Amino acid sequence: MATIEECRTALEKLSDNMRGAGGDVRAAAALDRSVSCRITDLDVTFVGRMTGGRITVDEVLQGPPREKAQIRLSMAGDDLVALVDGELNFARAWGSGRVKLEASLVDLFRLRKLL
């Protein structure tokens, strides 16, 4: 089972990957939205913001988030690490329910380029 620190590192790596991307991926990453990433097996939620092509984690909460973020992810810690490392296909994980992504329809269309 991934630790909180491994999950934070995975989110930082994802942020670095987004910032270094070009073309359509960079345009999709340029959203300015509140973000939460709930790690179900650790019962923690990373809360922050996606802006300027980066994800910044502002706080780590025990349990579910207090407020509903505009972009919400939920998964096990091992799945987050595997996704960022390229070992888990997002579309398959999302389709099977291992990863949950909630956002507005417009944001989902833009985010598909990232995923």
Short mmCIF file of C-alpha atoms in Angstrom, two decimals:
data_model
loop_
_atom_site.label_atom_id
_atom_site.label_comp_id
_atom_site.label_asym_id
_atom_site.label_seq_id
_atom_site.Cartn_x
_atom_site.Cartn_y
_atom_site.Cartn_z
CA MET A 1 0.00 0.00 0.00
CA ALA A 2 1.36 3.42 -1.01
CA THR A 3 2.09 5.89 1.77
CA ILE A 4 0.83 9.47 2.02
CA GLU A 5 4.31 10.71 1.06
CA GLU A 6 4.42 8.42 -2.02
CA CYS A 7 1.01 9.77 -3.07
CA ARG A 8 2.18 13.37 -2.60
CA THR A 9 5.29 12.60 -4.67
CA ALA A 10 3.10 11.06 -7.40
CA LEU A 11 0.94 14.22 -7.51
CA GLU A 12 4.09 16.36 -7.76
CA LYS A 13 5.36 14.18 -10.61
CA LEU A 14 2.00 14.50 -12.38
CA SER A 15 2.21 18.26 -11.96
CA ASP A 16 5.75 18.32 -13.39
CA ASN A 17 4.63 16.18 -16.35
CA MET A 18 1.72 18.54 -17.05
CA ARG A 19 3.93 21.61 -16.88
CA GLY A 20 6.45 20.11 -19.30
CA ALA A 21 3.84 19.01 -21.84
CA GLY A 22 3.18 20.80 -25.10
CA GLY A 23 0.34 21.28 -27.57
CA ASP A 24 -3.15 20.05 -26.66
CA VAL A 25 -1.98 18.57 -23.36
CA ARG A 26 -0.53 21.88 -22.24
CA ALA A 27 -3.72 23.70 -23.24
CA ALA A 28 -5.81 21.20 -21.24
CA ALA A 29 -3.52 21.61 -18.22
CA ALA A 30 -3.96 25.38 -18.34
CA LEU A 31 -7.31 25.17 -16.53
CA ASP A 32 -7.75 27.18 -13.34
CA ARG A 33 -9.77 24.87 -11.10
CA SER A 34 -9.96 23.63 -7.52
CA VAL A 35 -8.85 20.01 -7.28
CA SER A 36 -9.20 17.21 -4.75
CA CYS A 37 -7.64 13.77 -4.87
CA ARG A 38 -9.13 11.33 -2.37
CA ILE A 39 -6.94 8.34 -1.52
CA THR A 40 -9.51 5.82 -0.39
CA ASP A 41 -7.27 3.22 1.27
CA LEU A 42 -5.44 5.87 3.34
CA ASP A 43 -8.62 7.87 4.10
CA VAL A 44 -6.93 11.14 3.14
CA THR A 45 -7.68 13.85 0.59
CA PHE A 46 -5.16 16.10 -1.11
CA VAL A 47 -6.78 19.49 -1.73
CA GLY A 48 -5.36 22.15 -3.98
CA ARG A 49 -5.57 23.98 -7.27
CA MET A 50 -4.75 23.32 -10.90
CA THR A 51 -3.48 26.53 -12.42
CA GLY A 52 -0.82 27.56 -14.90
CA GLY A 53 -0.30 23.96 -15.97
CA ARG A 54 0.51 22.78 -12.43
CA ILE A 55 -1.25 21.16 -9.51
CA THR A 56 -0.45 22.69 -6.14
CA VAL A 57 -1.44 20.79 -3.01
CA ASP A 58 -2.50 23.25 -0.32
CA GLU A 59 -3.44 20.75 2.38
CA VAL A 60 -3.90 17.10 3.19
CA LEU A 61 -7.11 16.30 5.06
CA GLN A 62 -8.01 13.25 7.05
CA GLY A 63 -11.17 11.79 5.50
CA PRO A 64 -13.26 13.33 2.73
CA PRO A 65 -12.84 16.96 1.63
CA ARG A 66 -14.84 19.64 3.43
CA GLU A 67 -15.82 21.37 0.19
CA LYS A 68 -16.57 20.00 -3.27
CA ALA A 69 -13.70 20.78 -5.66
CA GLN A 70 -14.35 21.53 -9.33
CA ILE A 71 -12.23 18.50 -10.34
CA ARG A 72 -12.46 15.47 -8.06
CA LEU A 73 -10.39 12.29 -8.26
CA SER A 74 -10.78 9.25 -6.04
CA MET A 75 -8.66 6.07 -6.04
CA ALA A 76 -6.38 3.84 -3.99
CA GLY A 77 -2.85 5.11 -3.36
CA ASP A 78 -1.24 2.29 -5.35
CA ASP A 79 -3.44 3.19 -8.33
CA LEU A 80 -2.36 6.85 -8.18
CA VAL A 81 1.31 5.85 -8.16
CA ALA A 82 0.76 3.33 -11.00
CA LEU A 83 -1.14 5.89 -13.10
CA VAL A 84 1.58 8.51 -12.80
CA ASP A 85 4.31 5.94 -13.48
CA GLY A 86 2.50 4.82 -16.64
CA GLU A 87 1.81 1.33 -15.31
CA LEU A 88 -1.99 1.74 -15.18
CA ASN A 89 -4.09 2.92 -18.11
CA PHE A 90 -6.41 5.72 -17.00
CA ALA A 91 -9.27 4.87 -19.40
CA ARG A 92 -9.36 1.22 -18.29
CA ALA A 93 -9.06 2.14 -14.60
CA TRP A 94 -11.84 4.73 -14.96
CA GLY A 95 -14.05 2.34 -16.93
CA SER A 96 -13.65 -0.39 -14.33
CA GLY A 97 -14.35 1.97 -11.41
CA ARG A 98 -10.85 1.77 -9.90
CA VAL A 99 -10.46 5.49 -10.54
CA LYS A 100 -13.27 7.99 -10.21
CA LEU A 101 -13.14 11.39 -11.90
CA GLU A 102 -15.85 13.97 -11.44
CA ALA A 103 -15.94 17.38 -13.09
CA SER A 104 -18.19 19.50 -15.25
CA LEU A 105 -18.83 18.20 -18.76
CA VAL A 106 -16.74 21.01 -20.26
CA ASP A 107 -13.82 20.21 -17.94
CA LEU A 108 -14.09 16.49 -18.70
CA PHE A 109 -13.74 17.22 -22.42
CA ARG A 110 -10.64 19.32 -21.79
CA LEU A 111 -9.15 16.85 -19.29
CA ARG A 112 -9.45 13.90 -21.68
CA LYS A 113 -6.39 15.27 -23.48
CA LEU A 114 -4.41 14.91 -20.25
CA LEU A 115 -5.62 11.42 -19.58
#
